[in-house]
Tab-separated table of C-alpha atoms (C1' of nucleotides) in Angstrom:
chain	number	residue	atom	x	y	z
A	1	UNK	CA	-42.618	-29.369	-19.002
A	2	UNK	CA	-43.900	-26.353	-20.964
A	3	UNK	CA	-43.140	-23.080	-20.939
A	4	UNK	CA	-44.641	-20.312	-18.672
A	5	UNK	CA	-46.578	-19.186	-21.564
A	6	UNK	CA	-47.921	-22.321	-22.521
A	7	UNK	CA	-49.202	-23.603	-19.630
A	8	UNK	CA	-48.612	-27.852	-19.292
A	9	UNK	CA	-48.798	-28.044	-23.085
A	10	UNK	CA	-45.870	-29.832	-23.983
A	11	UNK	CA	-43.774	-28.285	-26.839
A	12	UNK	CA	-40.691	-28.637	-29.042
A	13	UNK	CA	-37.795	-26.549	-28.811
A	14	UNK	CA	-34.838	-25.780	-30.602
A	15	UNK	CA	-34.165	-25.212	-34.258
A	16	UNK	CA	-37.241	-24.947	-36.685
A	17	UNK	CA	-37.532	-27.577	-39.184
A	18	UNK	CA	-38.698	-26.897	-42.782
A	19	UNK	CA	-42.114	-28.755	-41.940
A	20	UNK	CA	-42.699	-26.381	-39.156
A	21	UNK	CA	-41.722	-23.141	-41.061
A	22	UNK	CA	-44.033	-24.277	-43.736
A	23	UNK	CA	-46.921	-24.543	-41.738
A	24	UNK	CA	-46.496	-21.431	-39.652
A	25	UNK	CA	-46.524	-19.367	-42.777
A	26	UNK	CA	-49.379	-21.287	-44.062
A	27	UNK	CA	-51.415	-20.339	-40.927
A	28	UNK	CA	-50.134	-16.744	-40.763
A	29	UNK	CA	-50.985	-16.296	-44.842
A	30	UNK	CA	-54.209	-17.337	-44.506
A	31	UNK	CA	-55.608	-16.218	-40.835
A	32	UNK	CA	-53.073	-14.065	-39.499
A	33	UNK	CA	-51.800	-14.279	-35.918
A	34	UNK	CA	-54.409	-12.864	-34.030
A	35	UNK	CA	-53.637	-13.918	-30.621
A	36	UNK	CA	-49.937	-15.900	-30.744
A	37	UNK	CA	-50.634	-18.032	-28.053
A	38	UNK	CA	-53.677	-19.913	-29.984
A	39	UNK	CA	-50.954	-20.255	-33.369
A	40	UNK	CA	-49.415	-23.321	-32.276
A	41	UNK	CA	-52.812	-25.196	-31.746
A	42	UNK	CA	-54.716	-23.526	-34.974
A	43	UNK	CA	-51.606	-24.069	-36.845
A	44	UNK	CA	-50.883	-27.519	-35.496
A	45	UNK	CA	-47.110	-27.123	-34.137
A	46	UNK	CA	-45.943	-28.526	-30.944
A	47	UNK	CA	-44.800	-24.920	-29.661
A	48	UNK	CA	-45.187	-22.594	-27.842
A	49	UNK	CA	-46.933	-18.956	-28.983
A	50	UNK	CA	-44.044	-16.920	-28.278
A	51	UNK	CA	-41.301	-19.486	-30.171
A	52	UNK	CA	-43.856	-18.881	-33.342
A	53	UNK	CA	-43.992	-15.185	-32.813
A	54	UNK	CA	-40.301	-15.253	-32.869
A	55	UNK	CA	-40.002	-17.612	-35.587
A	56	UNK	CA	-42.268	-15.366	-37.517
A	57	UNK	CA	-40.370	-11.837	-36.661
A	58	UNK	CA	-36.800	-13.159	-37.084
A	59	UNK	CA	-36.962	-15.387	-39.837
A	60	UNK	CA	-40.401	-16.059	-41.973
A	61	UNK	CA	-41.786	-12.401	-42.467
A	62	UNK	CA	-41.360	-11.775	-45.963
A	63	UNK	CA	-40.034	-8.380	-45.618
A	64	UNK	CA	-36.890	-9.418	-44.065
A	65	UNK	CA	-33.723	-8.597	-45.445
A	66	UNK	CA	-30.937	-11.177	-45.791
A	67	UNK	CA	-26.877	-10.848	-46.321
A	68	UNK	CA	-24.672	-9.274	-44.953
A	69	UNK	CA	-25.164	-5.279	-43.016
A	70	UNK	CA	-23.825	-2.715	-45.687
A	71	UNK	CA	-21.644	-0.244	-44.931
A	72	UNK	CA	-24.148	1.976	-44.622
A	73	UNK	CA	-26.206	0.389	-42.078
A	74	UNK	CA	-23.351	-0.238	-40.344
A	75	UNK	CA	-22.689	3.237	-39.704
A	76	UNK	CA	-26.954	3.705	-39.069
A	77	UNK	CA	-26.385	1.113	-36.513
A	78	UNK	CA	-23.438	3.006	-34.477
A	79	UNK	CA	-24.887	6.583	-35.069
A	80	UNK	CA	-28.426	5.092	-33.178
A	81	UNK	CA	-26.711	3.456	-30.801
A	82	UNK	CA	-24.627	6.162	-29.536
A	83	UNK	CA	-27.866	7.760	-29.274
A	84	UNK	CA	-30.026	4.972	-27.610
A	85	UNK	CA	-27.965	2.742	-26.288
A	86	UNK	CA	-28.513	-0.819	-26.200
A	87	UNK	CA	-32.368	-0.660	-27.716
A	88	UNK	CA	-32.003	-3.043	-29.996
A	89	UNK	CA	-35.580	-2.797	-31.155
A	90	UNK	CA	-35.630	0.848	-31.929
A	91	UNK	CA	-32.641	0.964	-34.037
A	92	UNK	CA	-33.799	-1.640	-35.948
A	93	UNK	CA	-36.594	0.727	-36.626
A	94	UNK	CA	-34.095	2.581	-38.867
A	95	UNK	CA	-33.202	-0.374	-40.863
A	96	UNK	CA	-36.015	-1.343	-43.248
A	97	UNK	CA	-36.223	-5.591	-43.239
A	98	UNK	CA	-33.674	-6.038	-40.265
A	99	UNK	CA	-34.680	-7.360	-36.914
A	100	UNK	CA	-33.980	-6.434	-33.851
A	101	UNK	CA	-31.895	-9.950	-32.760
A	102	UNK	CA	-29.789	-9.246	-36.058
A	103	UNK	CA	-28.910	-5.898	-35.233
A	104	UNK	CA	-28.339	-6.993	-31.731
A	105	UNK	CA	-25.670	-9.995	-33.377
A	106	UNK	CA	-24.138	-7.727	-35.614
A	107	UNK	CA	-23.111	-5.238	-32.910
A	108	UNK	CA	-22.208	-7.854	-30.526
A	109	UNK	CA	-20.213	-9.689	-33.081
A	110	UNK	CA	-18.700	-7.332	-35.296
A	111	UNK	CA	-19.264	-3.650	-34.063
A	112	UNK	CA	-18.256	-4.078	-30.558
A	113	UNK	CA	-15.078	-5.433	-31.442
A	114	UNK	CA	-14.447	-3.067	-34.477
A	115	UNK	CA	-15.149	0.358	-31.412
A	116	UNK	CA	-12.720	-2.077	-29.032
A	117	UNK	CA	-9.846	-1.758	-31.723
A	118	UNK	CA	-10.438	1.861	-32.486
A	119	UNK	CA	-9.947	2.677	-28.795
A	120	UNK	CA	-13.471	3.041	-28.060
A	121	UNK	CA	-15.559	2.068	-25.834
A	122	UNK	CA	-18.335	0.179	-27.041
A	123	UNK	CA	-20.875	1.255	-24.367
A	124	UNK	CA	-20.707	4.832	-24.972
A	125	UNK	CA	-18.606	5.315	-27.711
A	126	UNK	CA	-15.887	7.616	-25.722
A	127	UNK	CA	-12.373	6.842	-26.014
A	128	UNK	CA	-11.401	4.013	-23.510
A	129	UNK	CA	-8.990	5.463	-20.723
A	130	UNK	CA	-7.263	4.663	-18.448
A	131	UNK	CA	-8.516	7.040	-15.734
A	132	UNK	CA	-12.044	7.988	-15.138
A	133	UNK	CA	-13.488	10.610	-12.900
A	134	UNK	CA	-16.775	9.443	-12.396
A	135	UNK	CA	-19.417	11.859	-11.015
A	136	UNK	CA	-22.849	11.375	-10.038
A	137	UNK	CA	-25.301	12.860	-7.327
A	138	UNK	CA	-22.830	12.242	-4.527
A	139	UNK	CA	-19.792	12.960	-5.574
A	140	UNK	CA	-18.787	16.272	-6.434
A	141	UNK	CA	-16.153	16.986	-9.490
A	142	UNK	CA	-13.593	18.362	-8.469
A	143	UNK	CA	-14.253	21.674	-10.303
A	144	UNK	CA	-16.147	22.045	-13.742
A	145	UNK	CA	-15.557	24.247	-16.750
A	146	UNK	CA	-17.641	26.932	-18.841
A	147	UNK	CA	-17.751	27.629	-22.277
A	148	UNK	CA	-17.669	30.916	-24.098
A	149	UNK	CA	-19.085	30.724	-27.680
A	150	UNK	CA	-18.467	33.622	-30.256
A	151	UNK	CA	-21.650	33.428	-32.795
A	152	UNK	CA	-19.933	36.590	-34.525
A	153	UNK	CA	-17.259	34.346	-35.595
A	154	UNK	CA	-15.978	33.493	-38.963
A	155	UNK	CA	-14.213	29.849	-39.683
A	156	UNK	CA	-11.586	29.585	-41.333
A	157	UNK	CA	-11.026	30.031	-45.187
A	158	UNK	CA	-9.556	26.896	-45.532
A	159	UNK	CA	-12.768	25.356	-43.666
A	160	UNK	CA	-15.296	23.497	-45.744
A	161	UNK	CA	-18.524	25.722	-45.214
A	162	UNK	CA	-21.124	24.025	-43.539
A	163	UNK	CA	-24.721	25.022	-44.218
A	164	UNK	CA	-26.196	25.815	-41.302
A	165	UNK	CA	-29.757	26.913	-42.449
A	166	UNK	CA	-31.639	25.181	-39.699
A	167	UNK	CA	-34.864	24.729	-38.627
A	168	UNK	CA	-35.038	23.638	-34.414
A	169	UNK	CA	-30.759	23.733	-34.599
A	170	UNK	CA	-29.547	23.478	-31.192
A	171	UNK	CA	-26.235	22.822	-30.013
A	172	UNK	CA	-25.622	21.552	-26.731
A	173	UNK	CA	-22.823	20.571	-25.185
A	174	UNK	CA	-20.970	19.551	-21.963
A	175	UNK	CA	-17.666	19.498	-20.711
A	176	UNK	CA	-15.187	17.882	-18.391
A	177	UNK	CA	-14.047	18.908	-15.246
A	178	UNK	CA	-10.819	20.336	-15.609
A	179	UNK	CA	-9.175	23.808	-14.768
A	180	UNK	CA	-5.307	22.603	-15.313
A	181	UNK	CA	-5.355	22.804	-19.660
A	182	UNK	CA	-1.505	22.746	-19.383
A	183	UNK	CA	-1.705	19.616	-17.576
A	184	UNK	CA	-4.190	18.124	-19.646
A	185	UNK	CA	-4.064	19.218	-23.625
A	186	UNK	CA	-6.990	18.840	-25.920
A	187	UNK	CA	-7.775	15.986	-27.580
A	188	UNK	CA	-10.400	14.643	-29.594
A	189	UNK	CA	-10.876	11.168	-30.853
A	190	UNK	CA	-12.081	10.740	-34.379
A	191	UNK	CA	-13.056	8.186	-36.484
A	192	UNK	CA	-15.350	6.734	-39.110
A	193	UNK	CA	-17.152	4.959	-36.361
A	194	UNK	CA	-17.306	7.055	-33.110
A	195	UNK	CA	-16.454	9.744	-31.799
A	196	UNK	CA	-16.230	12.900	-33.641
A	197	UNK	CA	-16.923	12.446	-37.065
A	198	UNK	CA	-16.594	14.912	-40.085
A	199	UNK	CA	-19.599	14.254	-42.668
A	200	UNK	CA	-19.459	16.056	-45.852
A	201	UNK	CA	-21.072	19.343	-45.135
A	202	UNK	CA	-22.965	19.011	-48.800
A	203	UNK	CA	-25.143	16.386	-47.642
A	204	UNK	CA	-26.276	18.634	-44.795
A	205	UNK	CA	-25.601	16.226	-41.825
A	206	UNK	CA	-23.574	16.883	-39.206
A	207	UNK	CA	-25.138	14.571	-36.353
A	208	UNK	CA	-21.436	14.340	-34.884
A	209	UNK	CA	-19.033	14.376	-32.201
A	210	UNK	CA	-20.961	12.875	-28.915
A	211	UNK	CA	-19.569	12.073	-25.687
A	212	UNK	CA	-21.772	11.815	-23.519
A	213	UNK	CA	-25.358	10.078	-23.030
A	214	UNK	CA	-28.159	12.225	-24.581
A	215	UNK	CA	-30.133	11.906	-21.400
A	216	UNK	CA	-27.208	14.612	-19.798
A	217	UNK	CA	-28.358	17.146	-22.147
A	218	UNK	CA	-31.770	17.184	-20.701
A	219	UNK	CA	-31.139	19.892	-18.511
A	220	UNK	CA	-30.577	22.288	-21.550
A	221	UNK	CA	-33.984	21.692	-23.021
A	222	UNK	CA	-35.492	24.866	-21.831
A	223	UNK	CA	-32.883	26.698	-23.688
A	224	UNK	CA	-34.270	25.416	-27.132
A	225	UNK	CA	-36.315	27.569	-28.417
A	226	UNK	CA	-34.875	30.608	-26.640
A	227	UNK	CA	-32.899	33.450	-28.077
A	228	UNK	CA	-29.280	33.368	-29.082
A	229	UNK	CA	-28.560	35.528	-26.303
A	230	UNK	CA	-30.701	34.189	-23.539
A	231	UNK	CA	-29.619	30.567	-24.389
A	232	UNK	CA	-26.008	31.342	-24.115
A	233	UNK	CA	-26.327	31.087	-20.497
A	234	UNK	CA	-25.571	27.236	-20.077
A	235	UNK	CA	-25.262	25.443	-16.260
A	236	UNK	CA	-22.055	25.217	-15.236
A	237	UNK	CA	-21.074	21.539	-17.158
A	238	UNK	CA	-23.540	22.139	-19.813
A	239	UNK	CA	-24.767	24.564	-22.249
A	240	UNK	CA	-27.271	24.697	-25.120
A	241	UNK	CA	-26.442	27.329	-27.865
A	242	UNK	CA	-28.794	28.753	-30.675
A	243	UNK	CA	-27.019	28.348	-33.709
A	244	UNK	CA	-30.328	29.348	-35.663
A	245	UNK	CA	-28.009	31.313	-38.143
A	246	UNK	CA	-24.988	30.902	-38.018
A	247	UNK	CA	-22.550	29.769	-35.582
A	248	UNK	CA	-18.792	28.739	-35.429
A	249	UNK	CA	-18.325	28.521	-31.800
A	250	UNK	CA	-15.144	27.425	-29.767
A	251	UNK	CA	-14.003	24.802	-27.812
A	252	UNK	CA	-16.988	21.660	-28.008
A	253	UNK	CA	-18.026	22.157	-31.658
A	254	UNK	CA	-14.394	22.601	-33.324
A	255	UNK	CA	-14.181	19.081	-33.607
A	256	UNK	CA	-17.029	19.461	-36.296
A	257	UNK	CA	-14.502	20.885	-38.849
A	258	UNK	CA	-11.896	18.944	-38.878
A	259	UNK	CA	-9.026	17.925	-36.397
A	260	UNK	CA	-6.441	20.962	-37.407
A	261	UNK	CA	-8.614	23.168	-35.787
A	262	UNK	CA	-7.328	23.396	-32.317
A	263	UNK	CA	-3.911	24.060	-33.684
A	264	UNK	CA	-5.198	26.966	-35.009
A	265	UNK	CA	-7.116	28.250	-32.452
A	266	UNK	CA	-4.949	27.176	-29.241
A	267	UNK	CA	-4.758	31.217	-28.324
A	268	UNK	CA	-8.973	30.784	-28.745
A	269	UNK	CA	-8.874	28.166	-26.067
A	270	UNK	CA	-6.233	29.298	-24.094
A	271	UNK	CA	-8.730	32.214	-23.468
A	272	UNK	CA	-10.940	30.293	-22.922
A	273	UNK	CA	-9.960	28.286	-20.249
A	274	UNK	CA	-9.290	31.384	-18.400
A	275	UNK	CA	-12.538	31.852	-18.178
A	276	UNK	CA	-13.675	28.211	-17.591
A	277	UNK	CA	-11.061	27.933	-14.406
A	278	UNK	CA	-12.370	31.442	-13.484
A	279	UNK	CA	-15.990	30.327	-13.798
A	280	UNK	CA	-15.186	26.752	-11.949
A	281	UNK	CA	-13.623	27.905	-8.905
A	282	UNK	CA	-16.904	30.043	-8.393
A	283	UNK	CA	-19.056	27.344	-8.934
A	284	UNK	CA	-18.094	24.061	-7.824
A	285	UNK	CA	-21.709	24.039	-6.079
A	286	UNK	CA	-23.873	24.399	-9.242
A	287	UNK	CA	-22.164	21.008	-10.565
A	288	UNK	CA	-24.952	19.422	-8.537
A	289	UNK	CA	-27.335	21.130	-10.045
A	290	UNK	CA	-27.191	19.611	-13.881
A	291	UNK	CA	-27.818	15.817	-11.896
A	292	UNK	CA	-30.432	16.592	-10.228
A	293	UNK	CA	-33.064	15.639	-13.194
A	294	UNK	CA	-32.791	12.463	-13.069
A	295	UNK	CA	-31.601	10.005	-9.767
A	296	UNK	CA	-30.213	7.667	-11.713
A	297	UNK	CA	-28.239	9.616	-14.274
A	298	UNK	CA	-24.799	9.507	-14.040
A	299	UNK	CA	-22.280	11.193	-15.605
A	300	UNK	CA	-18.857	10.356	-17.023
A	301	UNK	CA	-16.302	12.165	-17.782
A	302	UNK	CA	-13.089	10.497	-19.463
A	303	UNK	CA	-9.661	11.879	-18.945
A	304	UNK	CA	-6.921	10.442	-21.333
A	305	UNK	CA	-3.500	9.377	-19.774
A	306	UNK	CA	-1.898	12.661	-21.017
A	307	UNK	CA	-4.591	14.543	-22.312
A	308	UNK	CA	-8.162	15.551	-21.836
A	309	UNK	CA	-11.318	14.935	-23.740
A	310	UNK	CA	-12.255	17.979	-23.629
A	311	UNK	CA	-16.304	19.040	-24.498
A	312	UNK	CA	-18.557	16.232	-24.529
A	313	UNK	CA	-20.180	17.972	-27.739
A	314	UNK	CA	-23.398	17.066	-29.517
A	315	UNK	CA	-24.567	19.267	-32.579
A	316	UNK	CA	-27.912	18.443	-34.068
A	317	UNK	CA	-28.383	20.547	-37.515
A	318	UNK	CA	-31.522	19.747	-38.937
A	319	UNK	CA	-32.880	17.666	-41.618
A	320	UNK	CA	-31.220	14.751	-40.372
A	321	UNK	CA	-33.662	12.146	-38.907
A	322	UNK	CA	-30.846	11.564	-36.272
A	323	UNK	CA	-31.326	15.082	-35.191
A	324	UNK	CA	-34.866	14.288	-34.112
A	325	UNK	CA	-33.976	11.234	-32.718
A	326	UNK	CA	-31.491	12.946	-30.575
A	327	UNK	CA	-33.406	15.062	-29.166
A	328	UNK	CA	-36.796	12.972	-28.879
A	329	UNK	CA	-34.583	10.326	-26.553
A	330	UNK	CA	-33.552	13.140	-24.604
B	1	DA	C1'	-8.108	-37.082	-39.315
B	2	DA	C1'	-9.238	-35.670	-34.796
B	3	DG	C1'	-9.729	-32.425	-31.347
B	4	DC	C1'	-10.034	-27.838	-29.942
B	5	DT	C1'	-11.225	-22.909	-30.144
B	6	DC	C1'	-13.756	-19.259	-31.666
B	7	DG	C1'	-17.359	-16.687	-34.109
B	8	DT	C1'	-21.989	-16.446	-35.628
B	9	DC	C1'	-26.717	-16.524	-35.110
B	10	DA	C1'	-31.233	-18.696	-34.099
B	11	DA	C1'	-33.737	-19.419	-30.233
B	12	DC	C1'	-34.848	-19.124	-25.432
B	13	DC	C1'	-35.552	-16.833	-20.869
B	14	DG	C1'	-37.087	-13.538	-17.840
B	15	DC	C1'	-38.745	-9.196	-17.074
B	16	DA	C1'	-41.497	-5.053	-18.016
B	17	DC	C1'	-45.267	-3.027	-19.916
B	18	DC	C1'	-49.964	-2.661	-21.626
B	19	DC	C1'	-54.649	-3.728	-21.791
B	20	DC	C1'	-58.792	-5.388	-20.142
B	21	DA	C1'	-62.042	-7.582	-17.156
C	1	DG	C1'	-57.231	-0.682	-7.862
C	2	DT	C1'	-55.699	-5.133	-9.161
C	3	DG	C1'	-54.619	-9.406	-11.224
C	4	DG	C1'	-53.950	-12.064	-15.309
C	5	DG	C1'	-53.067	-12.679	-20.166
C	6	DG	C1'	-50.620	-11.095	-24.149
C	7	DT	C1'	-46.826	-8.914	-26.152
C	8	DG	C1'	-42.319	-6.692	-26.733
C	9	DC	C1'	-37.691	-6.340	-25.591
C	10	DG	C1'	-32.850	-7.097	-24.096
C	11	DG	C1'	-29.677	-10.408	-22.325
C	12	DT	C1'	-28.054	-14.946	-22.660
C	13	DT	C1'	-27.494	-19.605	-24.286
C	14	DG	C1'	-26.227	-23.237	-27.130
C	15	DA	C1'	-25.862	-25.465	-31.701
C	16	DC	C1'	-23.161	-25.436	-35.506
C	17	DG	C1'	-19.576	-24.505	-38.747
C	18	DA	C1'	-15.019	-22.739	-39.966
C	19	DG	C1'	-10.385	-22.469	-39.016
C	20	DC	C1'	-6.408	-23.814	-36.579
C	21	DT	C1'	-3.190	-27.054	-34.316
DNA sequence: AAGCTCGTCAACCGCACCCCA
DNA sequence: GTGGGGTGCGGTTGACGAGCT
């Protein structure tokens, strides 16, 4: 029995033998593919089109890379993926000569288990807890907080400065329900593989610190191209923030410089959450609001056993192809 | 040495999408 | 508008080898 594809032809499955390799490169050198389904017969294999085309993709093209994933593309692989997901294809896109199956492997067998140990979870790269609200289109949070950012704001001196000369540089950013921050004290995950990461502010990227699916900063989009002051006016949950300039705002994009940072500016978000449990207990309704563009969007938001994780923060600055990529999957 | 477990990875399956008649 | 063929993609399977008991 054949495949679907192949009508009653009958065809060989399993492993490739060297014979069959040989001629399926042969054929593909000299007449191309065309239409796969005719390769078996022009080619003379007892297969099926799609088993050649796969053949041909994963193993024979001659631009394939072989070995082992670097470090580097290693890190590619979990910076796309916390961005697409499970698309196997596209983030193979940004690995010159590796296919999609490999990349797929490699996470399964390697990554996956490499987020599990850090605490992470795999699927969308947020610490693992133990408690979960979980919020969608039908259930309302319980409350939800707001953000105040200060653009005038200087860091630190002992912060690394970060370039910031940016082209389309948008910040947006979500947070958690919460309006107890003495119940629940700020925490961040970090870690060379998820979470919020410091790059080296020298090499101008600073694609960092997600925690949420880019599809929940959707809502934000209008706010892209607006002005500093009109696109400080986020939905209750999330917020997009020009940071066209300059910007060194609080609470979500702290992370960005380092972990110190909310010991020295606990007064900062003390403050803040004034305003945030001020703001939530006004506007529990709006909550519904940032689902509403898209049915099937859901939105998590992770609580840690004895702490919160706080802003679900993305920060795209610029001349960083993960930027774009960010914000085309939106 | 034999049997078992586990990890890796090539290959398959089924579905979705696109294009064209 | 629709149905069928071709293709692409993600999830899953299963063969195989390494390591352990």
């Amino acid at each position: 029995m054949g495949h679907h594809c192949c009508g009653k032809h009958k065809v060989k499955r399993g492993l490739w033998s060297p014979e069959e390799d040989e001629k399926l490169i042969k054929h593909l050198a000299t007449h191309g593919h065309g239409c796969w389904s005719s390769v078996p017969k022009l080619a003379g294999l007892q297969r099926c089109g799609k088993s050649c085309r796969l053949r041909w993709i994963n193993y024979l093209r001659p631009d394939l890379k072989r070995g082992s994933f670097t470090e580097q593309e290693e890190r590619t692989i979990i910076d796309v993926h916390r961005i697409l997901g499970n698309r196997w294809a596209q983030i193979a896109k940004h690995l010159p000569g590796r296919t999609d199956n490999e990349v797929k492997n490699f996470w399964n067998s390697c990554i996956k288990k490499k987020l599990l140990a850090q605490g992470l979870d795999p699927n969308t790269h947020n610490l693992l807890s133990s408690n979960q609200a979980k919020i969608n289109k039908n259930n309302k949070p319980i409350n939800s907080q707001h953000f105040t950012i200060d653009q005038n704001s200087s860091p630190p001196k002992d912060e690394p400065h970060i370039p910031l000369d940016l082209k389309a540089s948008i910040a947006a950013f979500t947070c958690i329900p919460n309006n107890e921050p003495h119940k629940y004290p700020l925490k961040f995950k970090y870690g060379p593989t998820g979470g919020y990461q410091y790059q080296n502010p020298s090499q101008n990227k600073l694609v960092t610190g997600f925690g949420t699916s880019c599809s929940s900063v959707e809502s934000t989009s209008n706010n892209l191209s607006s002005s500093p002051s009109s696109s400080l006016n986020p939905a209750p949950g999330l917020g997009a923030m020009n940071v066209e300039n300059s910007m060194w705002g609080t609470g979500a994009f702290e992370p960005l410089f380092g972990p110190d940072r909310f010991v020295h500016h606990q007064q900062q978000q003390q403050e803040m959450y004034k305003v945030n449990t001020e703001f939530c207990s006004n506007n529990v309704q709006n909550m519904e609001m940032v689902n509403t563009f898209d049915d099937s969007s859901d939105f998590d938001f992770d609580f840690g056993d004895d702490s919160a994780l706080l802003p679900f923060a993305a920060v795209y600055c610029d001349a960083n192809s993960m930027d774009q990529l960010a914000w085309d999957n939106c």
